[in-house]
């Protein structure tokens, strides 16, 4: 599958990553985050676009669990959160008016990304919140999984817990 990395400047490590993993690197020093993500999605032409917003990768064995969730026609987007917010965290979010939080990973079907108009090309970080608000506002067949549902210990989107079952996923939140 194609992997596209966007960045602001040339990094020496990118050439070895490009060769080893067949990654396509887009160096876009003057473009906003919204423009960079839209361009990467356009270049990939994949059925699903997985946007990794977290700098730390998921544990390797969790990718197969994530991919298995995408093999369905009844889903337009999948949001992978690090953890399910506790009741107190949800209350605080509601009081300060930030009901939408940016998850570390977003998978969206290409056709649905195009229907939503992609990311606002004029925005940097607010492009992510704008996109998620449109995702929730439309009749999107959306599923949210927490890292805990994929077998991760609370508070870590990166390490798989030793006692987690790897054979199947628990119900989504």
XYZ file of C-alpha atoms in Angstrom:
173
model
C 0.000 0.000 0.000
C 1.268 3.498 -0.693
C 2.691 5.471 2.219
C 2.959 9.226 1.851
C 4.785 11.416 4.368
C 4.411 15.194 4.338
C 6.960 17.471 5.949
C 8.136 21.083 5.951
C 11.809 20.485 5.127
C 14.133 17.893 3.652
C 15.364 15.404 6.216
C 18.312 13.057 5.606
C 16.315 10.161 7.055
C 13.611 10.519 4.390
C 15.727 9.154 1.549
C 16.477 5.912 3.424
C 12.813 5.595 4.439
C 11.746 6.158 0.817
C 14.039 3.409 -0.419
C 13.380 0.882 2.334
C 9.593 1.207 2.628
C 8.707 2.614 -0.808
C 7.456 5.793 0.811
C 6.634 8.885 -1.204
C 7.769 12.014 0.654
C 6.173 15.384 -0.060
C 8.328 18.280 1.042
C 6.005 21.277 1.202
C 7.704 24.094 3.122
C 5.148 26.818 2.510
C 1.879 24.859 2.539
C -0.572 24.636 5.418
C -1.486 21.369 7.125
C -4.851 21.212 5.362
C -3.222 21.588 1.952
C -0.549 18.991 2.724
C -3.084 16.363 3.846
C -5.339 17.025 0.833
C -2.377 16.695 -1.522
C -1.201 13.441 0.073
C -4.729 11.987 -0.132
C -4.985 13.009 -3.787
C -1.653 11.422 -4.685
C -2.364 8.113 -2.927
C -5.584 7.255 -4.806
C -6.216 4.485 -2.247
C -9.698 3.314 -1.240
C -8.983 4.203 2.390
C -6.870 7.120 3.576
C -5.279 6.607 6.984
C -4.090 9.851 8.523
C -1.617 9.400 11.360
C -1.637 12.545 13.467
C 0.420 11.064 16.307
C 4.204 11.050 16.012
C 4.482 7.700 17.801
C 3.441 4.621 15.799
C 1.011 1.991 16.933
C 2.431 -1.369 17.948
C 2.956 -3.516 14.830
C 0.494 -6.248 15.842
C -2.292 -3.674 16.235
C -2.192 -2.645 12.579
C -3.753 -5.942 11.503
C -6.567 -5.379 14.006
C -7.089 -1.873 12.646
C -7.073 -3.031 9.011
C -9.625 -5.748 9.715
C -12.059 -3.013 10.772
C -11.783 -1.400 7.331
C -12.933 -4.459 5.379
C -16.587 -3.498 5.392
C -18.970 -1.577 3.189
C -20.951 -0.346 6.208
C -18.308 2.136 7.328
C -17.220 5.531 5.973
C -14.716 6.540 8.629
C -12.934 5.106 11.632
C -11.480 7.214 14.433
C -8.871 5.622 16.647
C -8.488 7.388 19.976
C -5.738 6.746 22.466
C -8.212 6.094 25.281
C -11.881 6.367 26.031
C -12.309 9.627 27.973
C -13.297 9.175 31.584
C -16.614 10.625 32.720
C -14.854 13.597 34.340
C -12.909 14.282 31.122
C -16.114 14.190 29.055
C -17.789 16.615 31.477
C -14.848 18.999 31.283
C -14.874 18.849 27.477
C -18.584 19.608 27.430
C -18.189 22.572 29.817
C -15.332 24.172 27.906
C -17.103 23.553 24.622
C -14.618 21.232 22.975
C -16.770 18.193 22.352
C -14.637 17.311 19.320
C -11.128 16.116 20.076
C -8.545 15.161 17.478
C -7.768 11.441 17.605
C -4.245 10.187 16.867
C -5.441 8.188 13.815
C -8.252 8.789 11.322
C -9.148 6.344 8.564
C -11.625 7.593 5.994
C -12.915 6.137 2.769
C -11.627 8.185 -0.184
C -15.125 8.764 -1.616
C -16.328 10.111 1.720
C -13.291 12.377 2.058
C -14.163 13.862 -1.328
C -17.845 14.310 -0.348
C -16.787 16.248 2.737
C -14.516 18.442 0.645
C -11.306 17.267 2.318
C -9.462 19.485 4.752
C -9.709 23.264 4.696
C -6.583 24.202 2.718
C -6.321 27.599 4.397
C -5.934 26.193 7.918
C -3.091 24.717 9.948
C -4.117 22.843 13.123
C -7.758 24.093 13.033
C -8.129 22.179 9.732
C -8.301 18.972 11.766
C -11.098 20.218 14.032
C -12.980 21.697 11.078
C -12.785 18.368 9.244
C -13.932 16.374 12.296
C -16.857 18.735 12.880
C -18.000 18.209 9.265
C -17.508 14.465 9.699
C -19.833 14.446 12.730
C -22.346 16.837 11.140
C -22.876 14.714 8.017
C -24.617 11.340 8.014
C -21.265 9.567 8.179
C -21.194 5.893 9.024
C -18.593 6.480 11.687
C -17.014 4.136 14.176
C -14.789 5.142 17.054
C -12.371 2.724 18.641
C -10.281 3.502 21.653
C -6.767 2.225 22.043
C -8.102 0.193 24.941
C -10.516 -1.575 22.573
C -7.507 -2.615 20.506
C -5.790 -4.037 23.581
C -3.671 -1.077 24.653
C -3.122 -0.108 28.278
C -4.892 3.114 29.312
C -2.877 6.203 28.465
C -0.640 4.623 25.825
C -1.594 4.483 22.142
C 1.648 2.689 21.361
C 2.216 -0.420 23.478
C 0.057 -3.503 23.547
C -0.808 -4.832 27.003
C 0.434 -8.290 27.900
C -2.987 -9.634 28.855
C -4.876 -8.291 25.827
C -6.607 -10.741 23.535
C -5.341 -10.509 19.979
C -7.876 -12.796 18.332
C -10.797 -10.360 18.095
C -11.796 -6.841 18.948
C -14.268 -5.955 21.689
C -17.289 -3.894 20.679
C -16.544 -0.332 19.661
C -17.380 2.603 21.869
